[in-house]
Coordinates of N, CA, C and O in Angstrom, one line a residue:
V1158 N 67.9 150.8 149.3 CA 68.6 149.7 148.7 C 69.3 150.1 147.5 O 70.5 149.8 147.3
S1159 N 68.6 150.9 146.6 CA 69.3 151.4 145.4 C 70.5 152.3 145.6 O 71.4 152.4 144.8
K1160 N 70.5 153.0 146.7 CA 71.7 153.8 147.1 C 72.8 153.1 147.8 O 73.8 153.7 148.1
G1161 N 72.5 151.8 148.1 CA 73.5 151.0 148.8 C 73.5 151.2 150.3 O 74.5 150.8 151.0
Y1162 N 72.5 151.9 150.9 CA 72.5 152.1 152.3 C 72.1 150.9 153.1 O 72.5 150.7 154.2
A1163 N 71.2 150.0 152.5 CA 70.7 148.9 153.1 C 70.6 147.7 152.2 O 70.6 147.9 151.0
A1164 N 70.5 146.6 152.8 CA 70.2 145.3 152.0 C 69.0 144.6 152.7 O 68.7 144.9 153.8
G1165 N 68.4 143.7 152.0 CA 67.3 143.0 152.5 C 67.8 141.9 153.4 O 69.0 141.6 153.5
L1166 N 66.9 141.3 154.1 CA 67.2 140.1 154.9 C 67.6 138.9 154.1 O 68.4 138.1 154.5
N1167 N 67.0 138.9 152.9 CA 67.4 137.9 151.9 C 67.1 138.4 150.5 O 66.8 139.6 150.4
E1168 N 67.1 137.7 149.5 CA 66.9 138.2 148.1 C 65.5 138.7 147.8 O 65.3 139.5 146.9
T1169 N 64.5 138.2 148.6 CA 63.1 138.6 148.3 C 62.5 139.4 149.4 O 61.3 139.8 149.3
Q1170 N 63.1 139.6 150.6 CA 62.5 140.2 151.7 C 63.4 141.3 152.3 O 64.5 141.0 152.6
F1171 N 62.8 142.5 152.5 CA 63.5 143.6 153.2 C 63.3 143.5 154.7 O 64.2 143.8 155.5
G1172 N 62.2 142.9 155.1 CA 61.9 142.8 156.5 C 61.3 144.1 157.1 O 61.6 144.5 158.2
V1173 N 60.4 144.7 156.3 CA 59.8 146.0 156.7 C 59.1 145.9 158.1 O 59.1 146.9 158.8
S1174 N 58.6 144.8 158.5 CA 57.9 144.7 159.8 C 58.8 144.2 160.9 O 58.3 144.2 162.1
D1175 N 60.0 143.9 160.6 CA 60.9 143.5 161.7 C 61.5 144.7 162.4 O 61.8 145.7 161.7
E1176 N 61.7 144.6 163.7 CA 62.4 145.7 164.4 C 63.8 145.8 163.9 O 64.5 144.8 163.7
I1177 N 64.3 147.0 163.8 CA 65.7 147.2 163.4 C 66.6 147.1 164.6 O 66.3 147.7 165.6
K1178 N 67.7 146.4 164.5 CA 68.7 146.3 165.5 C 69.6 147.5 165.4 O 69.9 148.1 164.3
R1179 N 70.2 147.9 166.6 CA 71.0 149.1 166.6 C 72.2 148.9 165.6 O 72.6 149.8 165.0
I1180 N 72.8 147.7 165.5 CA 73.9 147.5 164.7 C 73.5 147.7 163.2 O 74.3 148.2 162.4
D1181 N 72.3 147.2 162.8 CA 71.9 147.4 161.4 C 71.6 148.9 161.1 O 72.0 149.3 160.0
A1182 N 71.1 149.6 162.1 CA 70.9 151.0 161.9 C 72.2 151.7 161.8 O 72.4 152.6 160.9
A1183 N 73.2 151.3 162.6 CA 74.5 151.9 162.5 C 75.1 151.8 161.2 O 75.7 152.7 160.6
V1184 N 75.1 150.6 160.6 CA 75.6 150.3 159.3 C 74.9 151.2 158.2 O 75.6 151.8 157.4
M1185 N 73.6 151.2 158.3 CA 72.9 152.1 157.3 C 73.3 153.5 157.4 O 73.6 154.1 156.4
I1186 N 73.4 154.0 158.6 CA 73.7 155.5 158.8 C 75.2 155.7 158.4 O 75.5 156.7 157.8
A1187 N 76.1 154.8 158.7 CA 77.5 154.9 158.3 C 77.5 155.0 156.7 O 78.3 155.8 156.2
R1188 N 76.8 154.2 156.1 CA 76.7 154.2 154.6 C 76.1 155.5 154.1 O 76.6 156.1 153.1
V1189 N 75.1 156.0 154.7 CA 74.5 157.3 154.4 C 75.5 158.4 154.4 O 75.6 159.2 153.5
K1190 N 76.4 158.4 155.5 CA 77.4 159.4 155.7 C 78.6 159.2 154.8 O 79.5 160.1 154.7
G1191 N 78.7 158.1 154.0 CA 79.8 157.9 153.1 C 81.0 157.2 153.8 O 82.1 157.2 153.2
Y1192 N 80.8 156.8 155.0 CA 81.9 156.1 155.7 C 82.1 154.7 155.1 O 81.2 154.1 154.6
S1193 N 83.3 154.2 155.1 CA 83.6 153.0 154.4 C 84.4 152.0 155.3 O 85.2 152.4 156.2
P1194 N 84.1 150.7 155.1 CA 84.8 149.7 155.9 C 86.3 149.6 155.6 O 87.1 149.1 156.4
T1195 N 86.7 150.3 154.5 CA 88.1 150.3 154.2 C 88.9 151.4 154.8 O 90.1 151.5 154.8
D1196 N 88.2 152.4 155.4 CA 88.8 153.5 156.1 C 89.1 153.1 157.5 O 88.5 152.2 158.1
S1197 N 89.9 153.9 158.2 CA 90.3 153.6 159.6 C 89.6 154.6 160.5 O 89.7 155.8 160.2
Y1198 N 89.1 154.1 161.6 CA 88.4 155.0 162.6 C 88.9 154.6 164.0 O 89.2 153.4 164.2
P1199 N 89.0 155.5 164.9 CA 89.4 155.1 166.2 C 88.4 154.2 166.9 O 87.2 154.3 166.7
S1200 N 88.9 153.2 167.6 CA 88.1 152.3 168.3 C 87.2 152.9 169.3 O 87.7 153.7 170.2
A1201 N 85.9 152.6 169.3 CA 85.0 153.2 170.3 C 85.0 152.4 171.6 O 84.4 152.8 172.6
G1202 N 85.6 151.2 171.6 CA 85.8 150.4 172.8 C 84.6 149.5 173.1 O 84.6 149.0 174.2
F1203 N 83.7 149.3 172.2 CA 82.5 148.5 172.5 C 82.9 147.0 172.3 O 83.5 146.7 171.2
T1204 N 82.5 146.2 173.2 CA 82.9 144.8 173.2 C 81.9 143.9 172.5 O 82.1 142.7 172.3
D1205 N 80.7 144.4 172.2 CA 79.6 143.6 171.7 C 79.3 143.9 170.2 O 78.3 143.6 169.7
V1206 N 80.3 144.5 169.5 CA 80.1 144.8 168.1 C 80.8 143.7 167.2 O 82.0 143.5 167.4
P1207 N 80.1 143.1 166.3 CA 80.8 142.1 165.5 C 81.9 142.8 164.7 O 81.8 143.9 164.2
E1208 N 83.0 142.0 164.5 CA 84.2 142.5 163.9 C 83.9 143.2 162.5 O 84.4 144.2 162.2
K1209 N 83.1 142.5 161.7 CA 82.8 143.0 160.3 C 82.1 144.3 160.3 O 82.0 145.0 159.3
R1210 N 81.5 144.7 161.5 CA 80.7 145.9 161.5 C 81.3 147.0 162.4 O 80.7 148.1 162.6
Q1211 N 82.4 146.7 163.0 CA 83.1 147.7 163.9 C 83.4 149.0 163.2 O 83.3 150.1 163.8
W1212 N 83.7 149.0 161.9 CA 84.0 150.2 161.2 C 82.9 151.2 161.3 O 83.1 152.4 161.5
A1213 N 81.6 150.7 161.1 CA 80.5 151.6 161.1 C 80.3 152.2 162.5 O 80.1 153.4 162.6
V1214 N 80.3 151.4 163.5 CA 80.1 151.9 164.9 C 81.2 152.8 165.3 O 81.0 153.9 165.9
N1215 N 82.4 152.5 165.0 CA 83.6 153.3 165.3 C 83.5 154.7 164.6 O 83.7 155.7 165.2
A1216 N 83.1 154.7 163.3 CA 82.9 155.9 162.5 C 81.8 156.8 163.1 O 82.0 158.0 163.3
L1217 N 80.7 156.2 163.5 CA 79.6 157.0 164.0 C 80.0 157.5 165.4 O 79.6 158.7 165.7
A1218 N 80.6 156.7 166.2 CA 81.0 157.2 167.6 C 82.0 158.3 167.5 O 81.9 159.3 168.2
A1219 N 83.0 158.2 166.6 CA 84.0 159.2 166.4 C 83.5 160.5 165.9 O 84.0 161.6 166.2
N1220 N 82.3 160.4 165.2 CA 81.7 161.7 164.6 C 80.5 162.1 165.4 O 79.8 163.0 164.9
G1221 N 80.3 161.6 166.6 CA 79.2 162.0 167.5 C 77.8 161.8 167.0 O 76.9 162.5 167.4
I1222 N 77.7 160.8 166.1 CA 76.3 160.5 165.5 C 75.6 159.4 166.4 O 74.4 159.5 166.6
M1223 N 76.3 158.4 166.9 CA 75.7 157.4 167.7 C 76.6 157.0 168.8 O 77.8 156.9 168.6
S1224 N 76.0 156.8 170.0 CA 76.8 156.3 171.1 C 76.4 155.0 171.6 O 75.4 154.4 171.1
G1225 N 77.1 154.5 172.5 CA 76.7 153.1 173.1 C 75.7 153.2 174.2 O 75.3 154.3 174.7
M1226 N 75.3 152.1 174.7 CA 74.4 152.0 175.8 C 75.2 152.2 177.1 O 74.7 152.5 178.2
S1227 N 76.5 151.9 177.1 CA 77.5 152.2 178.2 C 78.8 152.4 177.5 O 78.9 152.4 176.3
S1228 N 79.8 152.6 178.3 CA 81.2 152.9 177.8 C 81.8 151.7 177.0 O 82.7 151.8 176.2
T1229 N 81.3 150.5 177.4 CA 81.8 149.3 176.7 C 80.8 148.5 175.9 O 81.2 147.5 175.2
T1230 N 79.6 148.9 176.0 CA 78.5 148.2 175.3 C 77.7 149.1 174.3 O 77.2 150.1 174.7
F1231 N 77.7 148.7 173.1 CA 77.0 149.4 172.1 C 75.5 149.0 172.1 O 74.6 149.9 171.8
G1232 N 75.2 147.8 172.4 CA 73.8 147.3 172.3 C 73.5 146.8 170.9 O 72.4 147.0 170.4
S1233 N 74.5 146.2 170.3 CA 74.3 145.8 168.9 C 73.1 145.0 168.6 O 72.4 145.3 167.6
N1234 N 72.7 144.1 169.4 CA 71.5 143.2 169.1 C 70.2 143.7 169.7 O 69.2 143.1 169.6
Q1235 N 70.3 144.9 170.4 CA 69.1 145.5 170.9 C 68.3 146.2 169.8 O 68.9 146.8 168.9
S1236 N 67.0 146.2 169.9 CA 66.2 146.9 168.9 C 66.3 148.4 169.2 O 66.5 148.8 170.4
M1237 N 66.2 149.2 168.2 CA 66.3 150.7 168.3 C 65.0 151.3 168.6 O 64.0 150.9 168.0
S1238 N 64.9 152.2 169.5 CA 63.6 152.8 169.9 C 63.4 154.0 168.9 O 64.4 154.5 168.3
R1239 N 62.2 154.5 168.9 CA 61.9 155.6 168.0 C 62.6 156.9 168.5 O 63.0 157.7 167.6
E1240 N 62.8 157.1 169.8 CA 63.5 158.3 170.2 C 65.0 158.2 169.9 O 65.6 159.2 169.6
Q1241 N 65.6 157.0 170.0 CA 67.0 156.8 169.5 C 67.1 157.1 168.1 O 68.0 157.8 167.6
M1242 N 66.1 156.6 167.3 CA 66.1 156.9 165.8 C 66.1 158.4 165.5 O 66.8 158.9 164.7
A1243 N 65.2 159.1 166.3 CA 65.0 160.5 166.0 C 66.4 161.3 166.3 O 66.7 162.1 165.5
M1244 N 67.0 160.9 167.3 CA 68.3 161.5 167.6 C 69.4 161.2 166.5 O 70.1 162.1 166.1
V1245 N 69.4 160.0 166.1 CA 70.4 159.6 165.0 C 70.0 160.3 163.7 O 70.9 160.9 163.0
I1246 N 68.8 160.3 163.3 CA 68.4 161.0 162.0 C 68.7 162.5 162.1 O 69.2 163.1 161.2
A1247 N 68.3 163.1 163.2 CA 68.5 164.6 163.3 C 70.0 164.9 163.3 O 70.4 165.9 162.6
T1248 N 70.8 164.1 163.9 CA 72.2 164.4 163.9 C 72.8 164.1 162.6 O 73.6 164.9 162.1
T1249 N 72.4 163.0 162.0 CA 73.0 162.6 160.6 C 72.7 163.7 159.6 O 73.6 164.0 158.8
Y1250 N 71.5 164.2 159.6 CA 71.1 165.2 158.6 C 71.2 166.7 159.1 O 70.7 167.6 158.4
N1251 N 71.8 166.9 160.2 CA 71.9 168.2 160.8 C 70.6 169.0 160.8 O 70.5 170.1 160.5
L1252 N 69.6 168.3 161.3 CA 68.3 168.9 161.4 C 68.1 169.5 162.8 O 68.4 168.9 163.8
T1253 N 67.5 170.7 162.7 CA 67.2 171.4 164.0 C 65.8 171.9 163.9 O 65.2 172.0 162.8
A1254 N 65.2 172.3 165.1 CA 63.9 172.8 165.1 C 63.9 174.2 165.6 O 64.7 174.6 166.4
T1255 N 63.1 175.1 165.0 CA 63.0 176.5 165.4 C 61.9 176.6 166.5 O 61.8 177.6 167.2
N1256 N 61.1 175.5 166.6 CA 59.9 175.5 167.6 C 59.9 174.2 168.3 O 59.7 173.1 167.6
L1257 N 60.0 174.2 169.6 CA 59.9 172.9 170.4 C 58.5 172.7 170.9 O 58.3 171.7 171.6
D1258 N 57.5 173.5 170.4 CA 56.2 173.3 170.9 C 55.5 172.3 170.0 O 54.9 172.6 169.0
I1259 N 55.7 171.0 170.4 CA 55.0 169.9 169.6 C 54.0 169.2 170.6 O 54.2 169.2 171.8
P1260 N 53.0 168.5 170.0 CA 51.9 168.0 170.8 C 52.2 166.7 171.6 O 51.3 166.2 172.3
F1261 N 53.3 166.1 171.4 CA 53.6 164.8 172.0 C 53.8 164.8 173.5 O 54.6 165.7 174.0
T1262 N 53.2 163.9 174.2 CA 53.2 163.9 175.7 C 54.2 162.8 176.2 O 54.4 162.7 177.4
D1263 N 54.8 162.1 175.3 CA 55.7 161.0 175.7 C 57.2 161.2 175.4 O 57.9 160.3 175.1
L1264 N 57.6 162.5 175.6 CA 59.0 162.8 175.2 C 59.8 163.2 176.5 O 59.3 163.7 177.4
K1265 N 61.1 162.8 176.4 CA 62.1 163.3 177.4 C 62.6 164.6 176.9 O 62.7 164.9 175.7
S1266 N 63.1 165.4 177.9 CA 63.6 166.7 177.5 C 64.9 166.6 176.6 O 65.1 167.4 175.8
T1267 N 65.6 165.5 176.8 CA 66.8 165.3 176.0 C 66.5 164.9 174.5 O 67.4 165.1 173.7
T1268 N 65.4 164.3 174.3 CA 65.1 163.8 172.9 C 64.1 164.8 172.2 O 64.0 164.7 171.0
K1269 N 63.5 165.7 172.9 CA 62.4 166.6 172.3 C 63.0 167.4 171.2 O 62.3 167.5 170.2
P1270 N 64.2 168.0 171.3 CA 64.7 168.8 170.2 C 64.9 168.0 168.9 O 64.6 168.5 167.8
S1271 N 65.3 166.7 169.0 CA 65.5 165.9 167.8 C 64.1 165.5 167.2 O 64.0 165.6 166.0
I1272 N 63.2 165.2 168.1 CA 61.9 164.8 167.6 C 61.2 166.1 167.0 O 60.6 166.0 165.9
A1273 N 61.3 167.2 167.6 CA 60.8 168.4 167.0 C 61.4 168.8 165.7 O 60.7 169.2 164.7
A1274 N 62.7 168.5 165.5 CA 63.3 168.7 164.2 C 62.8 167.8 163.1 O 62.6 168.2 162.0
L1275 N 62.5 166.6 163.5 CA 61.9 165.6 162.5 C 60.5 166.1 162.1 O 60.1 166.0 161.0
V1276 N 59.7 166.6 163.1 CA 58.4 167.0 162.8 C 58.4 168.3 161.9 O 57.7 168.4 160.9
E1277 N 59.3 169.2 162.3 CA 59.4 170.5 161.5 C 59.9 170.3 160.1 O 59.5 171.0 159.2
N1278 N 60.7 169.2 159.9 CA 61.2 168.9 158.6 C 60.3 167.9 157.8 O 60.8 167.3 156.8
N1279 N 59.1 167.7 158.3 CA 58.1 166.8 157.6 C 58.6 165.4 157.5 O 58.3 164.7 156.5
I1280 N 59.4 164.9 158.4 CA 59.9 163.5 158.4 C 58.9 162.6 159.2 O 58.8 161.4 158.9
T1281 N 58.3 163.2 160.2 CA 57.3 162.4 161.0 C 56.2 163.3 161.5 O 56.4 164.5 161.6
A1282 N 55.1 162.6 161.8 CA 54.0 163.3 162.4 C 53.6 162.6 163.7 O 52.7 163.0 164.4
G1283 N 54.4 161.6 164.1 CA 54.1 160.8 165.3 C 53.2 159.7 165.0 O 52.7 159.5 163.9
K1284 N 53.0 158.9 166.1 CA 52.1 157.7 165.9 C 50.6 158.1 166.1 O 49.8 157.5 165.4
T1285 N 50.4 159.1 166.9 CA 49.0 159.7 167.0 C 49.2 161.2 167.2 O 50.4 161.7 167.2
T1286 N 48.2 161.9 167.3 CA 48.3 163.4 167.5 C 49.0 163.8 168.8 O 49.5 164.9 168.9
T1287 N 49.0 162.9 169.8 CA 49.6 163.2 171.1 C 50.7 162.3 171.5 O 51.4 162.6 172.5
L1288 N 51.0 161.3 170.7 CA 52.1 160.3 171.1 C 53.0 160.1 169.9 O 52.7 159.9 168.8
F1289 N 54.3 160.3 170.2 CA 55.4 160.0 169.3 C 55.7 158.5 169.3 O 56.1 158.0 168.2
G1290 N 55.5 157.8 170.4 CA 55.9 156.4 170.5 C 57.3 156.3 170.8 O 58.0 155.4 170.3
S1291 N 57.8 157.2 171.7 CA 59.2 157.3 172.0 C 59.9 156.0 172.3 O 61.0 155.7 171.8
K1292 N 59.3 155.2 173.2 CA 59.9 154.0 173.7 C 59.6 152.8 172.8 O 60.2 151.7 172.9
D1293 N 58.7 153.0 171.8 CA 58.4 151.9 170.9 C 59.6 151.6 170.0 O 60.4 152.5 169.6
N1294 N 59.8 150.3 169.7 CA 60.9 150.0 168.8 C 60.5 150.3 167.3 O 59.4 150.1 166.9
I1295 N 61.4 150.7 166.6 CA 61.2 151.1 165.2 C 61.4 149.9 164.3 O 62.3 149.1 164.5
K1296 N 60.6 149.8 163.2 CA 60.7 148.7 162.3 C 61.7 149.1 161.2 O 62.0 150.3 160.9
R1297 N 62.2 148.1 160.5 CA 63.2 148.4 159.4 C 62.5 149.2 158.3 O 63.2 150.1 157.8
G1298 N 61.3 149.0 158.0 CA 60.6 149.7 157.0 C 60.4 151.2 157.4 O 60.7 152.1 156.6
E1299 N 60.1 151.4 158.6 CA 60.0 152.8 159.1 C 61.3 153.5 159.1 O 61.4 154.7 158.7
F1300 N 62.4 152.8 159.5 CA 63.7 153.4 159.5 C 64.1 153.9 158.1 O 64.6 155.0 157.8
A1301 N 63.8 153.0 157.1 CA 64.1 153.3 155.7 C 63.3 154.5 155.2 O 63.8 155.4 154.5
I1302 N 62.0 154.6 155.7 CA 61.2 155.8 155.3 C 61.7 157.1 155.9 O 61.8 158.1 155.2
F1303 N 62.2 157.0 157.1 CA 62.8 158.2 157.8 C 64.0 158.7 157.0 O 64.2 159.9 156.8
I1304 N 64.8 157.7 156.6 CA 66.0 158.1 155.8 C 65.6 158.7 154.5 O 66.1 159.7 154.0
Y1305 N 64.7 158.1 153.8 CA 64.2 158.6 152.5 C 63.6 160.0 152.7 O 64.0 160.9 151.9
K1306 N 62.8 160.2 153.7 CA 62.2 161.5 153.9 C 63.3 162.6 154.2 O 63.2 163.7 153.8
A1307 N 64.3 162.2 155.0 CA 65.3 163.1 155.3 C 66.2 163.5 154.1 O 66.7 164.6 154.0
E1308 N 66.3 162.6 153.2 CA 67.0 162.9 152.0 C 66.3 163.5 150.8 O 66.8 164.0 149.9
T1309 N 64.9 163.5 150.9 CA 64.1 164.0 149.8 C 63.9 165.5 150.0 O 63.3 165.9 151.0
D1310 N 64.2 166.2 149.0 CA 64.0 167.7 149.0 C 62.6 167.8 148.4 O 62.3 167.6 147.2
E1311 N 61.6 168.2 149.3 CA 60.2 168.3 148.9 C 60.0 169.3 147.7 O 59.1 169.2 147.0
S1312 N 61.0 170.3 147.6 CA 60.8 171.3 146.5 C 61.0 170.6 145.1 O 60.6 171.2 144.1
T1313 N 61.6 169.4 145.1 CA 61.8 168.8 143.8 C 60.8 167.7 143.5 O 60.8 167.1 142.4
L1314 N 59.8 167.5 144.4 CA 58.8 166.6 144.2 C 57.7 167.2 143.3 O 57.5 168.4 143.3
P1315 N 57.1 166.3 142.5 CA 56.0 166.9 141.6 C 54.9 167.4 142.5 O 54.6 166.9 143.6
P1316 N 54.1 168.4 142.0 CA 53.0 168.9 142.8 C 51.9 167.8 142.9 O 51.7 167.0 142.0
E1317 N 51.2 167.9 144.0 CA 50.1 167.0 144.2 C 48.9 167.4 143.3 O 48.6 168.6 143.3
V1318 N 48.3 166.5 142.6 CA 47.1 166.9 141.8 C 45.9 166.8 142.7 O 45.5 165.7 143.2
I1319 N 45.2 167.9 142.8 CA 44.0 167.9 143.6 C 42.7 167.6 142.8 O 41.9 166.8 143.2
S1320 N 42.7 168.1 141.6 CA 41.6 167.8 140.7 C 42.0 168.2 139.3 O 42.8 169.0 139.0
V1321 N 41.3 167.5 138.4 CA 41.5 167.8 137.0 C 40.1 168.2 136.4 O 39.2 167.5 136.5
E1322 N 40.1 169.4 135.7 CA 38.8 169.8 135.1 C 38.9 169.9 133.6 O 39.9 170.0 133.0

């Protein structure tokens, strides 16, 4: 919120436990990338994107960050899955993995590299030791945490205090 990437549902609630819609995620990621509603982007051709948010979807589609559910449907009001989120975050932050050997058993081959990149870059550890929760819908709060972790350089964080003698 402080960086202008997201807004709350109202003045007092962010909606951390609400599932994030694909259109809301698209606007957040477009803002992360510095895209603006005042700039011009080629039309992605999606018929289900609200006019005020077309700039974000068009910018992401033009830059290969997010695609639609079909050639004419973005899926604006659909909830975003964790595997979709992983692909978007990995693409947005140019994250790659050097090792695809991760313990999750619920991955597709097409999403495994993105999920491995998030694991390797300490952005996620999965829902359990063996499940990423690929098909689970991601919450607004979780999505914000993934963006925060992707943007946080761990080398600039203060060291963890183990004990004081």
